[in-house]
Amino acid sequence: MKDYSESATTVRPAVGPVVAADDRLAGDAAGIVDVVLEGGPADLPPGLRSHRVTQVAEKIKIQYNGGYEHFGRDSPVDVVDVPVVFRWTGRTRIAE
């Protein structure tokens, strides 16, 4: 099982605002890339599979169905004109 103690970027769909873990580049439009999420739950809605994040983001997490789906970057950081691929790495539950 993976250790998720490191902070990951929490994202919203591409149509919504960008949320960066450290907000270093949140105001810099040139540092924003389109992201496609692959893997994870089969019932994850298609609308949650595309996002916009800072170019330097390595991990993102999506709140879904009482927990967080975690995705890790699968494309190099220098990719610019195509959506960056993040692959599912695991799931954690929200503590109550």
mmCIF file of N, CA and C in Angstrom:
data_model
loop_
_atom_site.group_PDB
_atom_site.id
_atom_site.type_symbol
_atom_site.label_atom_id
_atom_site.label_comp_id
_atom_site.label_asym_id
_atom_site.label_seq_id
_atom_site.Cartn_x
_atom_site.Cartn_y
_atom_site.Cartn_z
ATOM 1 N N MET A 1 0.838 -1.168 0.000
ATOM 2 C CA MET A 1 0.000 0.000 0.000
ATOM 3 C C MET A 1 0.885 1.234 0.000
ATOM 4 N N LYS A 2 0.468 2.245 -0.722
ATOM 5 C CA LYS A 2 1.241 3.469 -0.853
ATOM 6 C C LYS A 2 1.066 4.376 0.354
ATOM 7 N N ASP A 3 2.089 5.197 0.612
ATOM 8 C CA ASP A 3 2.024 6.176 1.680
ATOM 9 C C ASP A 3 1.551 7.498 1.099
ATOM 10 N N TYR A 4 0.408 7.987 1.562
ATOM 11 C CA TYR A 4 -0.146 9.226 1.055
ATOM 12 C C TYR A 4 0.049 10.380 2.031
ATOM 13 N N SER A 5 1.082 10.316 2.839
ATOM 14 C CA SER A 5 1.304 11.367 3.808
ATOM 15 C C SER A 5 1.802 12.644 3.135
ATOM 16 N N GLU A 6 2.413 12.528 1.932
ATOM 17 C CA GLU A 6 2.829 13.720 1.211
ATOM 18 C C GLU A 6 1.586 14.422 0.695
ATOM 19 N N SER A 7 1.673 15.730 0.577
ATOM 20 C CA SER A 7 0.494 16.449 0.100
ATOM 21 C C SER A 7 0.324 16.250 -1.391
ATOM 22 N N ALA A 8 -0.893 16.094 -1.813
ATOM 23 C CA ALA A 8 -1.231 15.959 -3.223
ATOM 24 C C ALA A 8 -2.155 17.107 -3.593
ATOM 25 N N THR A 9 -2.117 17.470 -4.858
ATOM 26 C CA THR A 9 -2.992 18.529 -5.335
ATOM 27 C C THR A 9 -4.414 18.007 -5.394
ATOM 28 N N THR A 10 -5.345 18.724 -4.792
ATOM 29 C CA THR A 10 -6.756 18.386 -4.903
ATOM 30 C C THR A 10 -7.304 19.186 -6.069
ATOM 31 N N VAL A 11 -7.960 18.499 -6.988
ATOM 32 C CA VAL A 11 -8.399 19.184 -8.198
ATOM 33 C C VAL A 11 -9.897 19.125 -8.379
ATOM 34 N N ARG A 12 -10.387 20.012 -9.205
ATOM 35 C CA ARG A 12 -11.776 20.038 -9.617
ATOM 36 C C ARG A 12 -11.790 19.875 -11.125
ATOM 37 N N PRO A 13 -12.935 19.570 -11.720
ATOM 38 C CA PRO A 13 -12.997 19.415 -13.170
ATOM 39 C C PRO A 13 -12.463 20.643 -13.902
ATOM 40 N N ALA A 14 -12.028 20.446 -15.156
ATOM 41 C CA ALA A 14 -11.407 21.501 -15.946
ATOM 42 C C ALA A 14 -12.271 22.746 -16.070
ATOM 43 N N VAL A 15 -13.562 22.598 -15.982
ATOM 44 C CA VAL A 15 -14.435 23.756 -16.103
ATOM 45 C C VAL A 15 -14.420 24.619 -14.854
ATOM 46 N N GLY A 16 -13.934 24.087 -13.765
ATOM 47 C CA GLY A 16 -13.891 24.835 -12.511
ATOM 48 C C GLY A 16 -12.534 25.468 -12.299
ATOM 49 N N PRO A 17 -12.342 26.134 -11.167
ATOM 50 C CA PRO A 17 -11.072 26.792 -10.874
ATOM 51 C C PRO A 17 -9.970 25.791 -10.574
ATOM 52 N N VAL A 18 -8.744 26.207 -10.816
ATOM 53 C CA VAL A 18 -7.581 25.367 -10.537
ATOM 54 C C VAL A 18 -7.244 25.492 -9.059
ATOM 55 N N VAL A 19 -6.944 24.368 -8.413
ATOM 56 C CA VAL A 19 -6.557 24.375 -7.014
ATOM 57 C C VAL A 19 -5.220 23.674 -6.915
ATOM 58 N N ALA A 20 -4.189 24.385 -6.497
ATOM 59 C CA ALA A 20 -2.851 23.824 -6.382
ATOM 60 C C ALA A 20 -2.534 23.561 -4.926
ATOM 61 N N ALA A 21 -1.742 22.521 -4.681
ATOM 62 C CA ALA A 21 -1.393 22.162 -3.313
ATOM 63 C C ALA A 21 -0.640 23.290 -2.627
ATOM 64 N N ASP A 22 0.264 23.952 -3.346
ATOM 65 C CA ASP A 22 1.049 25.003 -2.714
ATOM 66 C C ASP A 22 0.799 26.374 -3.324
ATOM 67 N N ASP A 23 -0.051 26.458 -4.331
ATOM 68 C CA ASP A 23 -0.435 27.711 -4.973
ATOM 69 C C ASP A 23 0.740 28.519 -5.506
ATOM 70 N N ARG A 24 1.914 27.899 -5.725
ATOM 71 C CA ARG A 24 3.053 28.630 -6.275
ATOM 72 C C ARG A 24 2.757 29.164 -7.661
ATOM 73 N N LEU A 25 2.062 28.378 -8.483
ATOM 74 C CA LEU A 25 1.810 28.780 -9.856
ATOM 75 C C LEU A 25 0.345 29.022 -10.150
ATOM 76 N N ALA A 26 -0.497 29.075 -9.137
ATOM 77 C CA ALA A 26 -1.933 29.169 -9.370
ATOM 78 C C ALA A 26 -2.314 30.392 -10.183
ATOM 79 N N GLY A 27 -1.580 31.481 -10.061
ATOM 80 C CA GLY A 27 -1.910 32.675 -10.812
ATOM 81 C C GLY A 27 -1.231 32.752 -12.165
ATOM 82 N N ASP A 28 -0.376 31.810 -12.513
ATOM 83 C CA ASP A 28 0.390 31.832 -13.754
ATOM 84 C C ASP A 28 -0.259 30.921 -14.775
ATOM 85 N N ALA A 29 -1.011 31.485 -15.718
ATOM 86 C CA ALA A 29 -1.743 30.682 -16.700
ATOM 87 C C ALA A 29 -0.805 29.841 -17.553
ATOM 88 N N ALA A 30 0.434 30.288 -17.763
ATOM 89 C CA ALA A 30 1.384 29.525 -18.567
ATOM 90 C C ALA A 30 1.801 28.242 -17.853
ATOM 91 N N GLY A 31 1.611 28.172 -16.545
ATOM 92 C CA GLY A 31 1.994 26.992 -15.784
ATOM 93 C C GLY A 31 0.864 26.003 -15.586
ATOM 94 N N ILE A 32 -0.236 26.160 -16.322
ATOM 95 C CA ILE A 32 -1.409 25.301 -16.169
ATOM 96 C C ILE A 32 -1.479 24.333 -17.358
ATOM 97 N N VAL A 33 -1.750 23.054 -17.062
ATOM 98 C CA VAL A 33 -1.874 22.046 -18.124
ATOM 99 C C VAL A 33 -3.183 21.278 -17.957
ATOM 100 N N ASP A 34 -3.679 20.764 -19.076
ATOM 101 C CA ASP A 34 -4.847 19.887 -19.043
ATOM 102 C C ASP A 34 -4.393 18.501 -18.631
ATOM 103 N N VAL A 35 -5.224 17.827 -17.836
ATOM 104 C CA VAL A 35 -4.889 16.517 -17.284
ATOM 105 C C VAL A 35 -6.005 15.529 -17.605
ATOM 106 N N VAL A 36 -5.607 14.298 -17.912
ATOM 107 C CA VAL A 36 -6.552 13.201 -18.100
ATOM 108 C C VAL A 36 -6.208 12.137 -17.061
ATOM 109 N N LEU A 37 -7.228 11.657 -16.345
ATOM 110 C CA LEU A 37 -7.022 10.632 -15.321
ATOM 111 C C LEU A 37 -7.361 9.269 -15.896
ATOM 112 N N GLU A 38 -6.458 8.315 -15.708
ATOM 113 C CA GLU A 38 -6.683 6.958 -16.193
ATOM 114 C C GLU A 38 -6.661 5.983 -15.030
ATOM 115 N N GLY A 39 -7.488 4.960 -15.125
ATOM 116 C CA GLY A 39 -7.578 3.949 -14.084
ATOM 117 C C GLY A 39 -8.542 4.372 -12.993
ATOM 118 N N GLY A 40 -8.516 3.650 -11.906
ATOM 119 C CA GLY A 40 -9.406 3.959 -10.800
ATOM 120 C C GLY A 40 -10.754 3.293 -10.954
ATOM 121 N N PRO A 41 -11.721 3.742 -10.186
ATOM 122 C CA PRO A 41 -13.044 3.118 -10.205
ATOM 123 C C PRO A 41 -13.693 3.212 -11.591
ATOM 124 N N ALA A 42 -14.300 2.118 -12.008
ATOM 125 C CA ALA A 42 -14.970 2.087 -13.313
ATOM 126 C C ALA A 42 -16.138 3.060 -13.359
ATOM 127 N N ASP A 43 -16.748 3.339 -12.202
ATOM 128 C CA ASP A 43 -17.906 4.227 -12.187
ATOM 129 C C ASP A 43 -17.545 5.698 -11.924
ATOM 130 N N LEU A 44 -16.256 6.033 -11.951
ATOM 131 C CA LEU A 44 -15.837 7.427 -11.809
ATOM 132 C C LEU A 44 -16.376 8.200 -13.022
ATOM 133 N N PRO A 45 -17.214 9.208 -12.805
ATOM 134 C CA PRO A 45 -17.841 9.919 -13.921
ATOM 135 C C PRO A 45 -16.822 10.538 -14.874
ATOM 136 N N PRO A 46 -17.120 10.515 -16.168
ATOM 137 C CA PRO A 46 -16.210 11.100 -17.162
ATOM 138 C C PRO A 46 -15.879 12.566 -16.868
ATOM 139 N N GLY A 47 -16.817 13.289 -16.277
ATOM 140 C CA GLY A 47 -16.566 14.687 -15.935
ATOM 141 C C GLY A 47 -15.482 14.881 -14.889
ATOM 142 N N LEU A 48 -15.192 13.855 -14.114
ATOM 143 C CA LEU A 48 -14.127 13.940 -13.106
ATOM 144 C C LEU A 48 -12.780 13.494 -13.659
ATOM 145 N N ARG A 49 -12.745 13.044 -14.887
ATOM 146 C CA ARG A 49 -11.505 12.525 -15.466
ATOM 147 C C ARG A 49 -10.691 13.555 -16.233
ATOM 148 N N SER A 50 -11.165 14.778 -16.364
ATOM 149 C CA SER A 50 -10.357 15.829 -16.985
ATOM 150 C C SER A 50 -10.298 17.037 -16.069
ATOM 151 N N HIS A 51 -9.101 17.560 -15.925
ATOM 152 C CA HIS A 51 -8.830 18.645 -14.987
ATOM 153 C C HIS A 51 -7.780 19.573 -15.554
ATOM 154 N N ARG A 52 -7.534 20.643 -14.804
ATOM 155 C CA ARG A 52 -6.428 21.547 -15.098
ATOM 156 C C ARG A 52 -5.649 21.721 -13.795
ATOM 157 N N VAL A 53 -4.338 21.535 -13.879
ATOM 158 C CA VAL A 53 -3.482 21.665 -12.700
ATOM 159 C C VAL A 53 -2.210 22.399 -13.083
ATOM 160 N N THR A 54 -1.409 22.749 -12.082
ATOM 161 C CA THR A 54 -0.123 23.374 -12.370
ATOM 162 C C THR A 54 0.778 22.376 -13.073
ATOM 163 N N GLN A 55 1.654 22.881 -13.917
ATOM 164 C CA GLN A 55 2.529 22.026 -14.716
ATOM 165 C C GLN A 55 3.449 21.160 -13.857
ATOM 166 N N VAL A 56 3.770 21.604 -12.658
ATOM 167 C CA VAL A 56 4.704 20.870 -11.806
ATOM 168 C C VAL A 56 4.038 19.837 -10.903
ATOM 169 N N ALA A 57 2.706 19.741 -10.933
ATOM 170 C CA ALA A 57 2.003 18.789 -10.058
ATOM 171 C C ALA A 57 2.426 17.356 -10.370
ATOM 172 N N GLU A 58 2.732 16.601 -9.338
ATOM 173 C CA GLU A 58 3.124 15.194 -9.476
ATOM 174 C C GLU A 58 2.024 14.244 -9.042
ATOM 175 N N LYS A 59 1.188 14.706 -8.098
ATOM 176 C CA LYS A 59 0.102 13.886 -7.561
ATOM 177 C C LYS A 59 -1.151 14.731 -7.487
ATOM 178 N N ILE A 60 -2.292 14.098 -7.716
ATOM 179 C CA ILE A 60 -3.565 14.778 -7.504
ATOM 180 C C ILE A 60 -4.520 13.810 -6.837
ATOM 181 N N LYS A 61 -5.509 14.349 -6.179
ATOM 182 C CA LYS A 61 -6.519 13.498 -5.557
ATOM 183 C C LYS A 61 -7.889 14.073 -5.843
ATOM 184 N N ILE A 62 -8.843 13.176 -6.030
ATOM 185 C CA ILE A 62 -10.209 13.536 -6.367
ATOM 186 C C ILE A 62 -11.115 13.028 -5.259
ATOM 187 N N GLN A 63 -11.928 13.898 -4.683
ATOM 188 C CA GLN A 63 -12.892 13.443 -3.682
ATOM 189 C C GLN A 63 -14.017 12.734 -4.408
ATOM 190 N N TYR A 64 -14.271 11.493 -4.019
ATOM 191 C CA TYR A 64 -15.289 10.700 -4.704
ATOM 192 C C TYR A 64 -15.815 9.601 -3.787
ATOM 193 N N ASN A 65 -17.114 9.518 -3.675
ATOM 194 C CA ASN A 65 -17.771 8.402 -3.002
ATOM 195 C C ASN A 65 -17.219 8.115 -1.601
ATOM 196 N N GLY A 66 -17.121 9.143 -0.764
ATOM 197 C CA GLY A 66 -16.684 8.961 0.621
ATOM 198 C C GLY A 66 -15.197 8.783 0.809
ATOM 199 N N GLY A 67 -14.412 9.133 -0.188
ATOM 200 C CA GLY A 67 -12.971 8.996 -0.063
ATOM 201 C C GLY A 67 -12.254 9.833 -1.098
ATOM 202 N N TYR A 68 -10.969 9.576 -1.245
ATOM 203 C CA TYR A 68 -10.164 10.262 -2.245
ATOM 204 C C TYR A 68 -9.532 9.234 -3.165
ATOM 205 N N GLU A 69 -9.636 9.491 -4.458
ATOM 206 C CA GLU A 69 -8.945 8.685 -5.455
ATOM 207 C C GLU A 69 -7.634 9.404 -5.756
ATOM 208 N N HIS A 70 -6.507 8.686 -5.654
ATOM 209 C CA HIS A 70 -5.186 9.280 -5.841
ATOM 210 C C HIS A 70 -4.630 8.895 -7.206
ATOM 211 N N PHE A 71 -4.028 9.876 -7.859
ATOM 212 C CA PHE A 71 -3.449 9.678 -9.180
ATOM 213 C C PHE A 71 -2.045 10.258 -9.194
ATOM 214 N N GLY A 72 -1.122 9.586 -9.883
ATOM 215 C CA GLY A 72 0.249 10.053 -10.005
ATOM 216 C C GLY A 72 0.592 10.344 -11.447
ATOM 217 N N ARG A 73 1.431 11.316 -11.655
ATOM 218 C CA ARG A 73 1.823 11.747 -12.994
ATOM 219 C C ARG A 73 2.493 10.609 -13.751
ATOM 220 N N ASP A 74 2.076 10.410 -15.010
ATOM 221 C CA ASP A 74 2.644 9.370 -15.854
ATOM 222 C C ASP A 74 3.324 9.965 -17.082
ATOM 223 N N SER A 75 3.191 11.271 -17.277
ATOM 224 C CA SER A 75 3.794 11.962 -18.411
ATOM 225 C C SER A 75 4.933 12.837 -17.902
ATOM 226 N N PRO A 76 5.946 13.075 -18.750
ATOM 227 C CA PRO A 76 7.046 13.969 -18.334
ATOM 228 C C PRO A 76 6.544 15.388 -18.058
ATOM 229 N N VAL A 77 7.273 16.127 -17.221
ATOM 230 C CA VAL A 77 6.892 17.480 -16.846
ATOM 231 C C VAL A 77 6.943 18.430 -18.040
ATOM 232 N N ASP A 78 7.810 18.169 -19.020
ATOM 233 C CA ASP A 78 7.978 19.104 -20.134
ATOM 234 C C ASP A 78 6.962 18.925 -21.260
ATOM 235 N N VAL A 79 5.960 18.068 -21.106
ATOM 236 C CA VAL A 79 4.905 17.910 -22.104
ATOM 237 C C VAL A 79 4.046 19.173 -22.090
ATOM 238 N N VAL A 80 3.777 19.754 -23.274
ATOM 239 C CA VAL A 80 3.043 21.013 -23.288
ATOM 240 C C VAL A 80 1.730 20.979 -24.067
ATOM 241 N N ASP A 81 1.703 20.481 -25.261
ATOM 242 C CA ASP A 81 0.538 20.640 -26.132
ATOM 243 C C ASP A 81 -0.483 19.511 -26.077
ATOM 244 N N VAL A 82 -0.287 18.542 -25.255
ATOM 245 C CA VAL A 82 -1.243 17.436 -25.137
ATOM 246 C C VAL A 82 -1.630 17.281 -23.677
ATOM 247 N N PRO A 83 -2.792 16.700 -23.401
ATOM 248 C CA PRO A 83 -3.151 16.482 -21.990
ATOM 249 C C PRO A 83 -2.131 15.585 -21.285
ATOM 250 N N VAL A 84 -1.815 15.927 -20.068
ATOM 251 C CA VAL A 84 -0.892 15.148 -19.250
ATOM 252 C C VAL A 84 -1.673 13.986 -18.633
ATOM 253 N N VAL A 85 -1.082 12.799 -18.637
ATOM 254 C CA VAL A 85 -1.751 11.610 -18.108
ATOM 255 C C VAL A 85 -1.334 11.385 -16.657
ATOM 256 N N PHE A 86 -2.328 11.213 -15.799
ATOM 257 C CA PHE A 86 -2.115 10.808 -14.414
ATOM 258 C C PHE A 86 -2.810 9.466 -14.239
ATOM 259 N N ARG A 87 -2.102 8.481 -13.692
ATOM 260 C CA ARG A 87 -2.667 7.143 -13.491
ATOM 261 C C ARG A 87 -3.051 6.934 -12.029
ATOM 262 N N TRP A 88 -4.106 6.166 -11.835
ATOM 263 C CA TRP A 88 -4.623 5.870 -10.504
ATOM 264 C C TRP A 88 -3.584 5.092 -9.708
ATOM 265 N N THR A 89 -3.363 5.520 -8.464
ATOM 266 C CA THR A 89 -2.396 4.833 -7.603
ATOM 267 C C THR A 89 -3.026 4.234 -6.362
ATOM 268 N N GLY A 90 -4.252 4.656 -6.029
ATOM 269 C CA GLY A 90 -4.895 4.091 -4.851
ATOM 270 C C GLY A 90 -6.015 4.973 -4.347
ATOM 271 N N ARG A 91 -6.587 4.538 -3.233
ATOM 272 C CA ARG A 91 -7.738 5.230 -2.656
ATOM 273 C C ARG A 91 -7.569 5.315 -1.146
ATOM 274 N N THR A 92 -7.995 6.426 -0.581
ATOM 275 C CA THR A 92 -8.038 6.554 0.873
ATOM 276 C C THR A 92 -9.448 6.985 1.262
ATOM 277 N N ARG A 93 -9.855 6.635 2.465
ATOM 278 C CA ARG A 93 -11.174 7.021 2.958
ATOM 279 C C ARG A 93 -11.074 8.326 3.722
ATOM 280 N N ILE A 94 -12.163 9.059 3.719
ATOM 281 C CA ILE A 94 -12.211 10.298 4.483
ATOM 282 C C ILE A 94 -12.458 9.937 5.945
ATOM 283 N N ALA A 95 -11.629 10.466 6.834
ATOM 284 C CA ALA A 95 -11.781 10.190 8.273
ATOM 285 C C ALA A 95 -13.024 10.891 8.804
ATOM 286 N N GLU A 96 -13.719 10.227 9.665
ATOM 287 C CA GLU A 96 -14.928 10.814 10.252
ATOM 288 C C GLU A 96 -14.712 11.136 11.699
#
